[in-house]
Amino acid sequence: MRTLNLDMKNPGLKEEIENDGGYITGCIQCGACMSICPVAISGFEFPNKRLFKLIILELEREVLEHRSPWICISCQRCVHVCPRNVNPHSIYFALRRYQSKQFRHPRIFEDIVRSIYQYGFVIEPDNSKRRELNLPDIKLGKEELDEIRMLMEDSRLRILGII
Amino acid sequence: MKKGIFICHCGTNISERVNVEHLKSVLESEGYLVRDHLFLCSQDAKQLILNFQDEVDGFVIAACSSENHENYFSSFIRKPFVIINLREQCSWPHADRKHATKKAEDLIRAGINKLPYIKKPKTVKTKMEESVAVIGGGIAGITASIELAKLGYRVYIIEKSPSIGGKLLKFDKIYPLNDCASCVISSLISEVSAAENIQIHVYTEVEEVSGYPGNFRLRLRRKQTYVDWEKCTGCGKCIDACPDRAKVPSEFDDGLTFRKAMYIYSPFAYPKKAVHDPEACVNCGKKKIGTRRMLRSGKEYQTPCEKACPTGAIDRSKNWNPEGEIFEIRAGSILLAMGYEVMSKNSFPEFPSHLPNVVTGIQMERILSPTGPTGGELLVPETLRKPEAISFISCVGSRDERYHTYCSKVCCMYMLKQARLIKERNPEIDVFIHYIDIRAPGRDLEEYYTLARKLGIKILRGRVGNVEPLNNGKLRILGFDSDTGDPVEYTADMVVLATAVELRESERDVARKMKLDIDSSGFVKEKHPKLQTFETSIDGIYLAGCVQGPKDVTETVLQAKSAALSVSSFLGKGEREINIETFIDVEKCTGCGMCIISCPFRAITAENDIPEINPISCRNCGICYSVCPVKAVDMATHGKAIEKELEGLKA
């Protein structure tokens, strides 16, 4: 626990999250999204109620440090239970983009992105295990891989220097 | 003499703790007629009682408090009956079933013992005045007066400040529609001023209340103003002439600005007349109040204010009379609509309330108002600069065991309203609201709250522990946000304390003069918290608005109109039936006069040593019964009958 200094605010944060992820000021801190979130239930630290309040208070530094948006598994249960029509899921994703832009995402995601750029998959495909199980090899054709790479090169990932 | 005993289960309220079956078998074996019922107040129970009306000589109804249902039972039971309170006095306070059953049996036996001694009280009819005294000229008093005037009653509005309109005129906007507050009330003020049967007494205080329901007499004191209001036109020239050094904090601006010794109460003042405040007067022109000064030419010397008045309405040669002008009015009914005051900000050690930048909610209301000290522009009181951040702190003095335990009810909403007005006019200002709970349970109020959140007002759950003044004139707020679970701190230019709504001591005194009850919160107590929310313990005196507890405008108007209806149903018959329980046996009386000196209502008078009870003043309190040394006084149900009841309890 540490004291939050509300003077250290960045009004741009809330504006950008709101433009990208939908309206967040409607959040009344009921915590319904947390009650049903499978990640939170399974014991991960996932206090999205706190995260939302930090966005409302425009505390950029705290929000940028927060790792929980990256745990979201996109099940969308939070969207269904929110009594205020806030879309927590889209806000997590807006937050991911916001953190990436500031280069504050978890490092492991850079490896994942590089892996996708290189192989077209999240991890390097290991076909030896598949052959033992009589499964066909996984391999992207050069054409498909080039398309993925073209899309990625076109994005901000290149500007950020991740790929 | 056969006695019928009817025991009520009151659902499970009584039967849960009291073994009714056991009581029945015991009492039946002694030869009483015993019946029980799930709800004795129901229609089929009425039939059950009526069936035995001819068989028995009297009834013991063992049920709830007589206040609840005595009137109902007396409407159809023609034989003498006693109500034994098994619910409030037996089953509710006792947890042990065996013990409660024993007590119930004792109480019923006491009732059986009392029954033969009950007499029928005498009834007397009196005529009632067809007029109403409305004390307080705020929104509650004004709405009630309009309703009563429409019904044809003569209405006296008694207001202690120099203008009617009350607190509402101080506000800029009112929730939930953010419509103009003064517009809401000024149409009502013009209606009141035009009504023929409404008489307005401003700058007038209640000195004494006497009389009885239907015929109250109010002694009123009109404070001295030194201005002849018949002549005064409200032009304001005397105010310009009054010197700047005759300054005192303005009541209308809640101390944010100053007014002079000559002043008109507010820009909305009705009646728009000047008032002279002798306490603020500096006696300029070297003429003391109450003296004359002759010029050498033989003409009388005039002070600047007297000279400035074009109609010659001001006369400071008049002697100061602390009594003012005393006059009396008669009213059949009294409506208390004396409003409220917010707690002073100086009572809280954790907030630096001596700083001008720490204001109360009402002061903030004045800052936002276009008629206020800054002309409606939001400026910090100390520096008159535009603030960057404003902090609102709720529940200051309310919901606090050290000050007031109750919720002041309107603070959440007025803080949201003020925050919204600030944010709508100046979106760049940061607005923080610290709350313990947000309570917005009225029509459209939750939507109002949602809109405030959407505007970007930062609403933090948790109370502020400390406000520190900084060297640059700003304030450091140390609070807590339980949503994030962290302590928070920031700097603000202004702090608004939503201090508790309370009743002034002077208002309480007026209520005490009428012998009304004051509850533990310091407000005037209603007769019943659910069913008689604007009646008081005294018939003919009603309550409207914040005199009974904190209320918003909607509720106040609602209560004022309901109270007006109650007044009219009380006065409507024109005459009133009074029950006289107490009577004096002249044969036994020795003429000692004890009853006369002990009666708090001065209802007993004596002529030739023969005492007589004035039925109209008597309140059946029973003090005369208890002091009479020879037991010449008796009461229909509360005298000898009570003694017999106690004897039955002992047996």
PDB file of C-alpha atoms in Angstrom, chain A residues 1-7 9 14 23 25 27-29 49-50 53-54 56-58 84, chain B residues 430 432 446 450 453-454 456 458-461 476 481 483-491:
ATOM      1  CA  MET A   1       0.000   0.000   0.000  1.00  0.00           C
ATOM      2  CA  ARG A   2       1.258   3.418  -0.797  1.00  0.00           C
ATOM      3  CA  THR A   3      -0.303   6.827  -0.825  1.00  0.00           C
ATOM      4  CA  LEU A   4      -1.730   7.816  -4.177  1.00  0.00           C
ATOM      5  CA  ASN A   5      -0.913  11.365  -5.097  1.00  0.00           C
ATOM      6  CA  LEU A   6      -3.883  12.598  -7.045  1.00  0.00           C
ATOM      7  CA  ASP A   7      -1.983  15.662  -8.209  1.00  0.00           C
ATOM      8  CA  LYS A   9      -2.530  12.985 -12.964  1.00  0.00           C
ATOM      9  CA  LYS A  14      -8.809   8.666 -19.267  1.00  0.00           C
ATOM     10  CA  TYR A  23     -17.139   4.673 -21.405  1.00  0.00           C
ATOM     11  CA  THR A  25     -16.731   6.877 -15.944  1.00  0.00           C
ATOM     12  CA  CYS A  27     -18.217   2.494 -13.345  1.00  0.00           C
ATOM     13  CA  ILE A  28     -19.692   2.626  -9.847  1.00  0.00           C
ATOM     14  CA  GLN A  29     -17.129   0.272  -8.343  1.00  0.00           C
ATOM     15  CA  LYS A  49     -12.036  -2.649  -9.824  1.00  0.00           C
ATOM     16  CA  ARG A  50      -8.925  -0.945  -8.497  1.00  0.00           C
ATOM     17  CA  LYS A  53     -10.690   3.516 -10.289  1.00  0.00           C
ATOM     18  CA  LEU A  54      -7.079   4.399 -11.102  1.00  0.00           C
ATOM     19  CA  ILE A  56     -10.991   7.383 -13.383  1.00  0.00           C
ATOM     20  CA  LEU A  57      -8.541   9.182 -11.099  1.00  0.00           C
ATOM     21  CA  GLU A  58      -6.278   9.662 -14.156  1.00  0.00           C
ATOM     22  CA  ARG A  84     -23.689   0.049 -15.874  1.00  0.00           C
TER      23      ARG A  84
ATOM     24  CA  ASP B 430     -10.749  19.048 -10.821  1.00  0.00           C
ATOM     25  CA  PHE B 432     -13.228  15.568  -5.800  1.00  0.00           C
ATOM     26  CA  GLU B 446     -29.570   8.145  -9.189  1.00  0.00           C
ATOM     27  CA  THR B 450     -24.547   8.789 -12.852  1.00  0.00           C
ATOM     28  CA  ARG B 453     -19.704  10.476 -12.697  1.00  0.00           C
ATOM     29  CA  LYS B 454     -19.795  10.758 -16.452  1.00  0.00           C
ATOM     30  CA  GLY B 456     -15.528  13.237 -14.701  1.00  0.00           C
ATOM     31  CA  LYS B 458     -13.816  12.114  -9.007  1.00  0.00           C
ATOM     32  CA  ILE B 459     -15.847  10.411  -6.340  1.00  0.00           C
ATOM     33  CA  LEU B 460     -13.764   8.758  -3.649  1.00  0.00           C
ATOM     34  CA  ARG B 461     -15.151   6.449  -1.027  1.00  0.00           C
ATOM     35  CA  ARG B 476      -3.340  19.459   1.227  1.00  0.00           C
ATOM     36  CA  ASP B 481      -9.984   5.642  -1.294  1.00  0.00           C
ATOM     37  CA  ASP B 483     -11.946   1.362  -4.061  1.00  0.00           C
ATOM     38  CA  THR B 484      -8.234   1.198  -4.656  1.00  0.00           C
ATOM     39  CA  GLY B 485      -7.536   0.494  -0.994  1.00  0.00           C
ATOM     40  CA  ASP B 486      -4.896   3.198  -0.752  1.00  0.00           C
ATOM     41  CA  PRO B 487      -4.525   6.440   1.117  1.00  0.00           C
ATOM     42  CA  VAL B 488      -4.735   9.396  -1.246  1.00  0.00           C
ATOM     43  CA  GLU B 489      -3.390  12.900  -1.068  1.00  0.00           C
ATOM     44  CA  TYR B 490      -3.577  15.946  -3.303  1.00  0.00           C
ATOM     45  CA  THR B 491      -3.700  19.702  -3.170  1.00  0.00           C
TER      46      THR B 491
END
